[in-house]
PDB file of C-alpha atoms in Angstrom:
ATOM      1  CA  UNK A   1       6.272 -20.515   2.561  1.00 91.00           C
ATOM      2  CA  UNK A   2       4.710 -18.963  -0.460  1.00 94.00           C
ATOM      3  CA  UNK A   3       7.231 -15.987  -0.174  1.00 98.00           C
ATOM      4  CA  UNK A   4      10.751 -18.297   0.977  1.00 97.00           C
ATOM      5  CA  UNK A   5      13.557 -16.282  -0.075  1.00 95.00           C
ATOM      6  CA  UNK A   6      11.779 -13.135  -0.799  1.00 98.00           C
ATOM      7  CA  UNK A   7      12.921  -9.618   0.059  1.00 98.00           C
ATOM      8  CA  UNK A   8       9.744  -7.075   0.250  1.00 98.00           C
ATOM      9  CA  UNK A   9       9.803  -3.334   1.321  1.00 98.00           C
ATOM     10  CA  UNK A  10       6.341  -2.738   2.962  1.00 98.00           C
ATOM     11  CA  UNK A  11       5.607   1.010   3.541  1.00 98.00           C
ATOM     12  CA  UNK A  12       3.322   2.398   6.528  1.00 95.00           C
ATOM     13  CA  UNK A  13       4.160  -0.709   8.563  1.00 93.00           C
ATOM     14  CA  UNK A  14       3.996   0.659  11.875  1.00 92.00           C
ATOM     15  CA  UNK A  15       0.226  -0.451  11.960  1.00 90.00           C
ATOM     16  CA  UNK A  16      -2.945  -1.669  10.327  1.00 91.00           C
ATOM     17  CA  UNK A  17      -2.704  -2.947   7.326  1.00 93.00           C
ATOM     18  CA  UNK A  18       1.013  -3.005   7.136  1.00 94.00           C
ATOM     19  CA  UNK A  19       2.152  -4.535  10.185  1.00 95.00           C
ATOM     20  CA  UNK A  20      -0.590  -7.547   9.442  1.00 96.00           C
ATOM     21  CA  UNK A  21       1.164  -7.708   5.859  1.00 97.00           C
ATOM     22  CA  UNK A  22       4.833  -7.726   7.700  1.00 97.00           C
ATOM     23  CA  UNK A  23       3.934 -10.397  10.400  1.00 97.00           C
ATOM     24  CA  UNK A  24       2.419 -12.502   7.436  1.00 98.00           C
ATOM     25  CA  UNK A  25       5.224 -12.155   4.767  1.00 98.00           C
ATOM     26  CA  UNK A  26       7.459 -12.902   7.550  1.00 98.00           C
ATOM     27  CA  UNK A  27       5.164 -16.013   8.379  1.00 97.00           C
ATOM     28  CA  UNK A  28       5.631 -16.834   4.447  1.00 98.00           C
ATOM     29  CA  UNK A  29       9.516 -16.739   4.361  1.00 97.00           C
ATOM     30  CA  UNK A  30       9.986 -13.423   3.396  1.00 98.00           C
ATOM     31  CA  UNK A  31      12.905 -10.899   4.740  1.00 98.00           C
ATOM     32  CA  UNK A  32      10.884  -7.674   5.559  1.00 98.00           C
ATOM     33  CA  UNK A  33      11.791  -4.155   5.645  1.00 98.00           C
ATOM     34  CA  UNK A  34       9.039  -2.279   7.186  1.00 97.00           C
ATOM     35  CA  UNK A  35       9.201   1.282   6.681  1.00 97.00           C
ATOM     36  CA  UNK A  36       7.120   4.464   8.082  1.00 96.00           C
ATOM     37  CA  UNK A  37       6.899   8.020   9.581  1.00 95.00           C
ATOM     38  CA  UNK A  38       5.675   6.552  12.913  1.00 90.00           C
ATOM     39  CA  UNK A  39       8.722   5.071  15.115  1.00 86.00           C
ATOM     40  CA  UNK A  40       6.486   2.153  16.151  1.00 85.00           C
ATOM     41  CA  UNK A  41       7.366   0.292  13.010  1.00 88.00           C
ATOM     42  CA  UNK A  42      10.830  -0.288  15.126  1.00 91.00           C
ATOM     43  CA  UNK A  43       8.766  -2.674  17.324  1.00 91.00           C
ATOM     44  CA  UNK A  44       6.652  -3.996  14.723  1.00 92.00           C
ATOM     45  CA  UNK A  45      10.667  -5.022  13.323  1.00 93.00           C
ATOM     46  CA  UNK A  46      11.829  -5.888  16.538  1.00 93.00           C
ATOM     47  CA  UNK A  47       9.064  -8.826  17.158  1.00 93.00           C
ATOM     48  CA  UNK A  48       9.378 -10.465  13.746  1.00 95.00           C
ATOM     49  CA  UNK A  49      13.199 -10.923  14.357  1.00 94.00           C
ATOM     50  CA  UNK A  50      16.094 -11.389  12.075  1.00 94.00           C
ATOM     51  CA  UNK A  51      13.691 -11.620   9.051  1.00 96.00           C
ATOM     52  CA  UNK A  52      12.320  -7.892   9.636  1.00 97.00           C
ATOM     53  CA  UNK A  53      14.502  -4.314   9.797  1.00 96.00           C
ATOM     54  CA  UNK A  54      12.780  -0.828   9.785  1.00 97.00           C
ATOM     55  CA  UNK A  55      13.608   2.653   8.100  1.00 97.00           C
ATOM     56  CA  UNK A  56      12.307   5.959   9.463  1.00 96.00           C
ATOM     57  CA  UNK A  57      11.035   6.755   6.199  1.00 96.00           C
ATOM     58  CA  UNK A  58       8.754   9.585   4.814  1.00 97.00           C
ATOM     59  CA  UNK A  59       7.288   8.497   1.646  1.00 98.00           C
ATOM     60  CA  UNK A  60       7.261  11.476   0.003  1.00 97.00           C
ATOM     61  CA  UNK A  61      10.815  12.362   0.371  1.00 98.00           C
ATOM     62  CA  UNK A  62      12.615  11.138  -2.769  1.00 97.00           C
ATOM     63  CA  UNK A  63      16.421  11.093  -0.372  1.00 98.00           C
ATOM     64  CA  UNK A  64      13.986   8.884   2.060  1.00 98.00           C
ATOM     65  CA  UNK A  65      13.516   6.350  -0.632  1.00 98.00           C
ATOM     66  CA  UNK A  66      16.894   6.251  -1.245  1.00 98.00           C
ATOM     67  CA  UNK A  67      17.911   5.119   1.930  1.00 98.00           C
ATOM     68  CA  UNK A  68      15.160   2.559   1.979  1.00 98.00           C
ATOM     69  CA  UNK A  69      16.509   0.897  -1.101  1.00 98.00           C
ATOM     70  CA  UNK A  70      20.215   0.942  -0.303  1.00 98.00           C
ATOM     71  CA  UNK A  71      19.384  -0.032   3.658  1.00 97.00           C
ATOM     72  CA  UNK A  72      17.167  -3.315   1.556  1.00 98.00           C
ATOM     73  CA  UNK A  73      20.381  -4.095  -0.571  1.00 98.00           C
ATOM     74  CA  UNK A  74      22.571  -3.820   2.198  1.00 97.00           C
ATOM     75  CA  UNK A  75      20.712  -6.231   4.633  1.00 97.00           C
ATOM     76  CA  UNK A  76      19.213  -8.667   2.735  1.00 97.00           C
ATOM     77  CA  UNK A  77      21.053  -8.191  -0.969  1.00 97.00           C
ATOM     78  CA  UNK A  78      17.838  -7.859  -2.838  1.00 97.00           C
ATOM     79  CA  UNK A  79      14.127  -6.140  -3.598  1.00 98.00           C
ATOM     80  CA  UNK A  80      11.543  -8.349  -4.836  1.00 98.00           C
ATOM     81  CA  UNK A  81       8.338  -6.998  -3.617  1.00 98.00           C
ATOM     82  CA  UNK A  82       7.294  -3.523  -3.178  1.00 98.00           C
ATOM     83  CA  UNK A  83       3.818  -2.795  -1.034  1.00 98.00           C
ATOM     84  CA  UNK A  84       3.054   0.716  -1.419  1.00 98.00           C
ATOM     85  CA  UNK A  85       0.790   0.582   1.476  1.00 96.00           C
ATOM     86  CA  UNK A  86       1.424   4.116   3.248  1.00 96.00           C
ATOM     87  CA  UNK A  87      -1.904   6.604   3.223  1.00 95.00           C
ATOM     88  CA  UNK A  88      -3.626   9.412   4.981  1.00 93.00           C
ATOM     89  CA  UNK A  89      -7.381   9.722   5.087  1.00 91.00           C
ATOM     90  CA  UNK A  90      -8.562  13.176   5.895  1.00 92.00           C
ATOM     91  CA  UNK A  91     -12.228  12.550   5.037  1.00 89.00           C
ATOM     92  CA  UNK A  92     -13.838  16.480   3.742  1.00 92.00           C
ATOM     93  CA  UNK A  93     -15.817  17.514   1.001  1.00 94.00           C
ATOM     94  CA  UNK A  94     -14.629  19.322  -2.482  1.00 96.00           C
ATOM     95  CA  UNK A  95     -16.400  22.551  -0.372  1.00 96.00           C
ATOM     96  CA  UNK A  96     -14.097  21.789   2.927  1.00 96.00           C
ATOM     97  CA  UNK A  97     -11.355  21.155   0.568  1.00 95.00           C
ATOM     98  CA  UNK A  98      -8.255  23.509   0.659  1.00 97.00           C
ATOM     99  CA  UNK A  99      -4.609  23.578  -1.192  1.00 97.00           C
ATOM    100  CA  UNK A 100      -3.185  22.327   1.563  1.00 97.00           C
ATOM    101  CA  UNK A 101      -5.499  19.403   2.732  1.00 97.00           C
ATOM    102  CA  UNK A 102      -5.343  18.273  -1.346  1.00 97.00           C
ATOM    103  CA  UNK A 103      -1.289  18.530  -1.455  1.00 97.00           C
ATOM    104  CA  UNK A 104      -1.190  16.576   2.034  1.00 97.00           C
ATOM    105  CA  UNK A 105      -2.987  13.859   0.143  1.00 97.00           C
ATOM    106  CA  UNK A 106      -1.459  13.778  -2.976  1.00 98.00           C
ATOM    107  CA  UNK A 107       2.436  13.832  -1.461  1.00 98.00           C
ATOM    108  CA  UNK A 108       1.796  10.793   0.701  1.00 97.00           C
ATOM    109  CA  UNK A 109      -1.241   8.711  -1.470  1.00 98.00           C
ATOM    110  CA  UNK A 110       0.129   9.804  -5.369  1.00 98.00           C
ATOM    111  CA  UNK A 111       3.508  10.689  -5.057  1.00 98.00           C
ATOM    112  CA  UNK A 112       5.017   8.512  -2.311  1.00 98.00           C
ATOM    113  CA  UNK A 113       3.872   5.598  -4.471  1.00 98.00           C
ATOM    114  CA  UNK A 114       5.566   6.845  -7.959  1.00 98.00           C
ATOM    115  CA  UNK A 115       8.705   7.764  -5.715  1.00 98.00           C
ATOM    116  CA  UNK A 116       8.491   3.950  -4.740  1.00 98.00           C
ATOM    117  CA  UNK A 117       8.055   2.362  -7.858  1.00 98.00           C
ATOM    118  CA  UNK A 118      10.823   4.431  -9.405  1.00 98.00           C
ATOM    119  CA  UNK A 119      12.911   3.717  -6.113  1.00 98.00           C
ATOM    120  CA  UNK A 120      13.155   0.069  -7.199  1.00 98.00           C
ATOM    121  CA  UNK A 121      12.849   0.023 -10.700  1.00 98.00           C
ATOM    122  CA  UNK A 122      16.905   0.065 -11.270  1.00 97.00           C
ATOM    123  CA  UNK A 123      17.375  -3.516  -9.028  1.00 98.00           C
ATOM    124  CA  UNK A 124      14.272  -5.151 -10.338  1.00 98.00           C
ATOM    125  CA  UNK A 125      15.167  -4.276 -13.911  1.00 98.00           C
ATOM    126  CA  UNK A 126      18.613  -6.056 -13.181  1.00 97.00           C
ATOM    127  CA  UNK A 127      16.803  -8.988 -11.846  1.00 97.00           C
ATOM    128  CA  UNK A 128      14.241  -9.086 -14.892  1.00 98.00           C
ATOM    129  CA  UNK A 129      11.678  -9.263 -12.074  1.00 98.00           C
ATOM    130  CA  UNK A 130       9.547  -8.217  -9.218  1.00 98.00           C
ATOM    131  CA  UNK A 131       6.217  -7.631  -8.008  1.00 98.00           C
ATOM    132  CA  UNK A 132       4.420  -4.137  -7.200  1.00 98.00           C
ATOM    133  CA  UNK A 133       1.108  -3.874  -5.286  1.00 98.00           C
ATOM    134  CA  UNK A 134       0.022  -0.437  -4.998  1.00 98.00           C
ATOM    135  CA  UNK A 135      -2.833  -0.471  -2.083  1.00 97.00           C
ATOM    136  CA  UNK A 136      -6.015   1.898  -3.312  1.00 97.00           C
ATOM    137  CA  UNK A 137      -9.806   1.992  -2.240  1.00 95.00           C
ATOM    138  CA  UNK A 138     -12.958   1.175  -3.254  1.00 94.00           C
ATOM    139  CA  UNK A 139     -13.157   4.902  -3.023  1.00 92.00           C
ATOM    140  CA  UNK A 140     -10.937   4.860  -6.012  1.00 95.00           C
ATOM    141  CA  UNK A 141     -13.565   3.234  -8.307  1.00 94.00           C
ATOM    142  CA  UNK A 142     -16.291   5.117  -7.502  1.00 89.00           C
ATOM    143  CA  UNK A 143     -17.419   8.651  -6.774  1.00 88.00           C
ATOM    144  CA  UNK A 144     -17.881   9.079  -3.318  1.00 85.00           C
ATOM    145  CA  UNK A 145     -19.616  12.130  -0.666  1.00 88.00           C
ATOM    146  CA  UNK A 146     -17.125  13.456   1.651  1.00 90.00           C
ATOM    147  CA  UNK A 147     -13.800  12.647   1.043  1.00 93.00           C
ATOM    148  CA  UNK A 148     -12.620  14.637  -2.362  1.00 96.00           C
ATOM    149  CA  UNK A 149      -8.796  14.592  -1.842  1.00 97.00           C
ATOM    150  CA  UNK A 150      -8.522  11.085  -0.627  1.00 96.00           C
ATOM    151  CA  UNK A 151     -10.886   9.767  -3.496  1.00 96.00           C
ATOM    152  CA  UNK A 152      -8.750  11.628  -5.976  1.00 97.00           C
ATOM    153  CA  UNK A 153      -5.196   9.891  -5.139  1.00 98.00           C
ATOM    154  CA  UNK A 154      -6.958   6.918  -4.755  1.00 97.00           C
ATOM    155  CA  UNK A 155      -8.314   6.944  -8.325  1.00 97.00           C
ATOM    156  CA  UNK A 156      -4.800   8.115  -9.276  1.00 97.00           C
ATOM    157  CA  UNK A 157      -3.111   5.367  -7.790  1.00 97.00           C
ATOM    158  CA  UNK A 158      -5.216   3.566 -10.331  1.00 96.00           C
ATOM    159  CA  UNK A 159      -3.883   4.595 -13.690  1.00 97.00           C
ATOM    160  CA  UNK A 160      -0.230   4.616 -12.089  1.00 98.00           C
ATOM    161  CA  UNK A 161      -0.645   1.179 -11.454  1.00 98.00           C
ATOM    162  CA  UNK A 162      -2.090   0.554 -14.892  1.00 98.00           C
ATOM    163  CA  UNK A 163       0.352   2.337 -16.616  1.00 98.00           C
ATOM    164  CA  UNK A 164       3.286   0.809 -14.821  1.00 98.00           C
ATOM    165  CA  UNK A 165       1.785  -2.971 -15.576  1.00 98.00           C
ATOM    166  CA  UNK A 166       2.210  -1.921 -19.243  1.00 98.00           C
ATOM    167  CA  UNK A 167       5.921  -0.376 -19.098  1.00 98.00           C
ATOM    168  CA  UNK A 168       7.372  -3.351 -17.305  1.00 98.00           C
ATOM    169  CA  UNK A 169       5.519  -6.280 -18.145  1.00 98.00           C
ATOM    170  CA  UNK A 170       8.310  -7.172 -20.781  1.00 98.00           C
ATOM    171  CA  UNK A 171      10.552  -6.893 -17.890  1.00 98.00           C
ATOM    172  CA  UNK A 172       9.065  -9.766 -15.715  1.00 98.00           C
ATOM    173  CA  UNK A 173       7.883  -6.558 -13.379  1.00 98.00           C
ATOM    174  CA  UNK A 174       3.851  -7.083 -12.261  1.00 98.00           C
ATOM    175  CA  UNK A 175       2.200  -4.520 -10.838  1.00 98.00           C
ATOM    176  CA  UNK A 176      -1.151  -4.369  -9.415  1.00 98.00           C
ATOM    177  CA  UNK A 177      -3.273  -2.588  -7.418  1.00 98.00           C
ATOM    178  CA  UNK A 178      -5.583  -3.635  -4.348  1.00 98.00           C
ATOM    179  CA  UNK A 179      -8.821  -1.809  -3.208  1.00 97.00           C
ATOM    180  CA  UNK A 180      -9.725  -2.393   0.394  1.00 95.00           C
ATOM    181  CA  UNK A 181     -13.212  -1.655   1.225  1.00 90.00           C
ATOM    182  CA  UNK A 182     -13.922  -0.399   5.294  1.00 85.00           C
ATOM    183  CA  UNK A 183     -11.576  -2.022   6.733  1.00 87.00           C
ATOM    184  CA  UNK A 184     -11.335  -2.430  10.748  1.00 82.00           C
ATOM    185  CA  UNK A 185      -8.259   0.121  11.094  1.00 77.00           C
ATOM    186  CA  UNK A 186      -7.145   2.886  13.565  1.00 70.00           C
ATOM    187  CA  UNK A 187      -7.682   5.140  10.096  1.00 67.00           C
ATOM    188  CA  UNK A 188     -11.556   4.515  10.577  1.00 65.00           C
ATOM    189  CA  UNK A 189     -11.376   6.467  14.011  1.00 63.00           C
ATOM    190  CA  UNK A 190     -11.299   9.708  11.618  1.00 59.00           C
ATOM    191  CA  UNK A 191     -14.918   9.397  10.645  1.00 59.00           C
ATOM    192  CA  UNK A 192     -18.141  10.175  12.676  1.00 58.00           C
ATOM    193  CA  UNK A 193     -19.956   7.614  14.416  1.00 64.00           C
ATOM    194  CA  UNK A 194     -23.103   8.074  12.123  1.00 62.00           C
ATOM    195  CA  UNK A 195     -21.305   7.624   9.688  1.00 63.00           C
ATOM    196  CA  UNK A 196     -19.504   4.173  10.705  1.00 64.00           C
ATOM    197  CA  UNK A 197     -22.939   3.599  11.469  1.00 66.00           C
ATOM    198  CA  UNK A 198     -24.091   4.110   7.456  1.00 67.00           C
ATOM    199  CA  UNK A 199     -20.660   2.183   6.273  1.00 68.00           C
ATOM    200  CA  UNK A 200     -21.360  -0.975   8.151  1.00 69.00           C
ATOM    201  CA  UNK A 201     -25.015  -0.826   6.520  1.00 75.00           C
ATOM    202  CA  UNK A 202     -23.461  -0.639   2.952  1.00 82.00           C
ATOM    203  CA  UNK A 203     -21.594  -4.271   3.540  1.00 87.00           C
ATOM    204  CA  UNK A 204     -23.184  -6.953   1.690  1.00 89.00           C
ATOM    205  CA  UNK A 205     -21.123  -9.615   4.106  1.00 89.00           C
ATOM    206  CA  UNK A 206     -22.337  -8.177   7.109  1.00 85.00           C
ATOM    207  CA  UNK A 207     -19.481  -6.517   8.365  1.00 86.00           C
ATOM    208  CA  UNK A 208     -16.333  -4.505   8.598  1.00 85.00           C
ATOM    209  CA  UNK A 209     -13.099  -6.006   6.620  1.00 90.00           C
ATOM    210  CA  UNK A 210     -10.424  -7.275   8.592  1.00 93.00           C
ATOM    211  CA  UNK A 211      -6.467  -6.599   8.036  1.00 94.00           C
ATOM    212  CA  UNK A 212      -5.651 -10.063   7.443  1.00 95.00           C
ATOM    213  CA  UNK A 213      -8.522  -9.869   4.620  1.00 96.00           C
ATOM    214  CA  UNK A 214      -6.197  -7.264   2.801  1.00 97.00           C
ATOM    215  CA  UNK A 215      -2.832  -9.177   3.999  1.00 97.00           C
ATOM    216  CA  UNK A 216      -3.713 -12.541   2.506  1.00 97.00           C
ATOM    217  CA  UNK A 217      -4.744 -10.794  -0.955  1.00 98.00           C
ATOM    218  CA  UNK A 218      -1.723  -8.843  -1.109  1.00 98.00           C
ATOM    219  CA  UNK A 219       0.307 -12.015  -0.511  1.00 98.00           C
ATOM    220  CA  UNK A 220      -0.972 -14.054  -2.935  1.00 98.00           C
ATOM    221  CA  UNK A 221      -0.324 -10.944  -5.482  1.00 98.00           C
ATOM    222  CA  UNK A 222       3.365 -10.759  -4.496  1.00 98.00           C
ATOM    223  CA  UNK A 223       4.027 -14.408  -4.478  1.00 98.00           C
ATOM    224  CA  UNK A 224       4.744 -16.209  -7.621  1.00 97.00           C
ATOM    225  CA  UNK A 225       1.306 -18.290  -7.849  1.00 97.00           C
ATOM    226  CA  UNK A 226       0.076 -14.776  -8.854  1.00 98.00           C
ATOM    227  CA  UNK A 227       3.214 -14.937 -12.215  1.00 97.00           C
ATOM    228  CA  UNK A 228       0.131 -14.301 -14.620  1.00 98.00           C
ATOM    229  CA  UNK A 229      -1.488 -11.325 -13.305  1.00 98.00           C
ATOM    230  CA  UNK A 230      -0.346  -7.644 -13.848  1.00 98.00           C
ATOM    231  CA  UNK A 231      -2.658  -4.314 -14.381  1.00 98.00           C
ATOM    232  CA  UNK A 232      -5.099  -6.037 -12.221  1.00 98.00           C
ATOM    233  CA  UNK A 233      -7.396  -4.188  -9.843  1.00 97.00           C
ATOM    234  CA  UNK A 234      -8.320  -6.498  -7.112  1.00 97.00           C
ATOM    235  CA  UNK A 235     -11.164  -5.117  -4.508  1.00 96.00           C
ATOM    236  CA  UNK A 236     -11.726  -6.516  -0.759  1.00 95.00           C
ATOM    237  CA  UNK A 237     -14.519  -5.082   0.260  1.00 92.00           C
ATOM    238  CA  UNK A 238     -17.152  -7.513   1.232  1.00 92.00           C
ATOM    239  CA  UNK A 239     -19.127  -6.862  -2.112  1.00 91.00           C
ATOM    240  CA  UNK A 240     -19.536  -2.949  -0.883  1.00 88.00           C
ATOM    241  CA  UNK A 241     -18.345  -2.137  -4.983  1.00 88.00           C
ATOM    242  CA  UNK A 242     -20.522  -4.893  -6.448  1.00 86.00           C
TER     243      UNK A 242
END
């Protein structure tokens, strides 16, 4: 019960990653509002029971955010945890790469996540606390073939998070980041078969990343055993960055 009397907001929790973080922060004591664009989050919600609501939310929609929060405060009375976890992967190279394609990336992957952190900076600053884990890639420490717009928010979402860590450590606010390496998701069906192919052959552990892999990490950052660790940038890969 790492997370026992917890509150989190957990965005793009209608699958993937961020239904296995819901289920788990449910399983660690947390209340849970699971947010996304998708209206399966409602069952998602619906299955983890009185500990777990869910918001039609668009995360790059500032008025979204806004109902988010004050649906949180209403329900539960608090906002402890915030796991920026929504993302779009449109895999193309800088050459395939239009205005539009780039925006699409950047409103969802770059500014969802600032319109997050600044959604709940007002009730963690009143609680002189709180913990932030903004979800990147290993395709945001590295320069990487084939998917320019998604490797650019990614590496955005890096100096956010940095820069954050540093405004509101004196506030008791952490803020980290986690970079999950191929990981066995319904966002992987957007890439060719060769080229799963070529990922699973870059794994030094022999194999694609599972969601609990990312879930347990990003746990363990929002609970308190992680108090000492802010600015941090935390990969999951199976040693694909080493």
């Amino acid at each position: 019960m790492r997370l026992e009397g917890k509150v989190a907001i957990i965005t793009g929790g209608a699958r993937g990653q961020g239904a296995a973080e819901a289920e788990l922060f449910v399983q660690e004591g947390a209340k849970v509002v699971v947010t996304d664009i998708a209206p399966d989050g409602g069952k998602i919600a619906k299955a983890l029971g009185e500990s777990a609501l869910f918001v039609h939310h668009n995360v790059s929609k500032q008025e979204d955010w806004q109902k988010v929060v004050e649906t949180a405060l209403d329900r539960f009375g608090r906002i402890d945890i915030l796991i920026n976890n929504a993302g779009i992967y449109r895999p193309e190279r800088l050459q395939e790469t239009g205005a539009e394609l780039f925006d699409l990336h950047y409103r969802v992957n770059q500014l969802g996540v600032f319109l997050g952190m600044r959604a709940v900076l007002d009730t963690m600053l009143a609680a002189q606390s709180g913990a932030i884990v903004n979800i990147s890639s290993i395709a945001g420490l590295k320069g990487n073939p084939g998917v320019f717009a998604y490797s650019a928010t990614k590496w955005a979402l890096r100096g956010m998070t940095r820069c954050a860590a540093a405004d509101l450590a004196r506030y008791g606010i952490r803020v980290n980041s986690v970079h999950p390496g191929i990981i066995d998701t319904p966002m992987l069906e957007a890439n060719r078969p060769e080229v799963l192919k070529a990922f699973n052959s870059m794994i030094p552990l022999g194999r694609f990343g599972t969601v609990s892999d990312v879930a347990n990490l990003v746990a363990f950052l929002a609970s308190d055993e992680a108090r000492y660790i802010t600015g941090a940038e935390i990969t999951v890969d199976g040693g694909v960055a080493a």
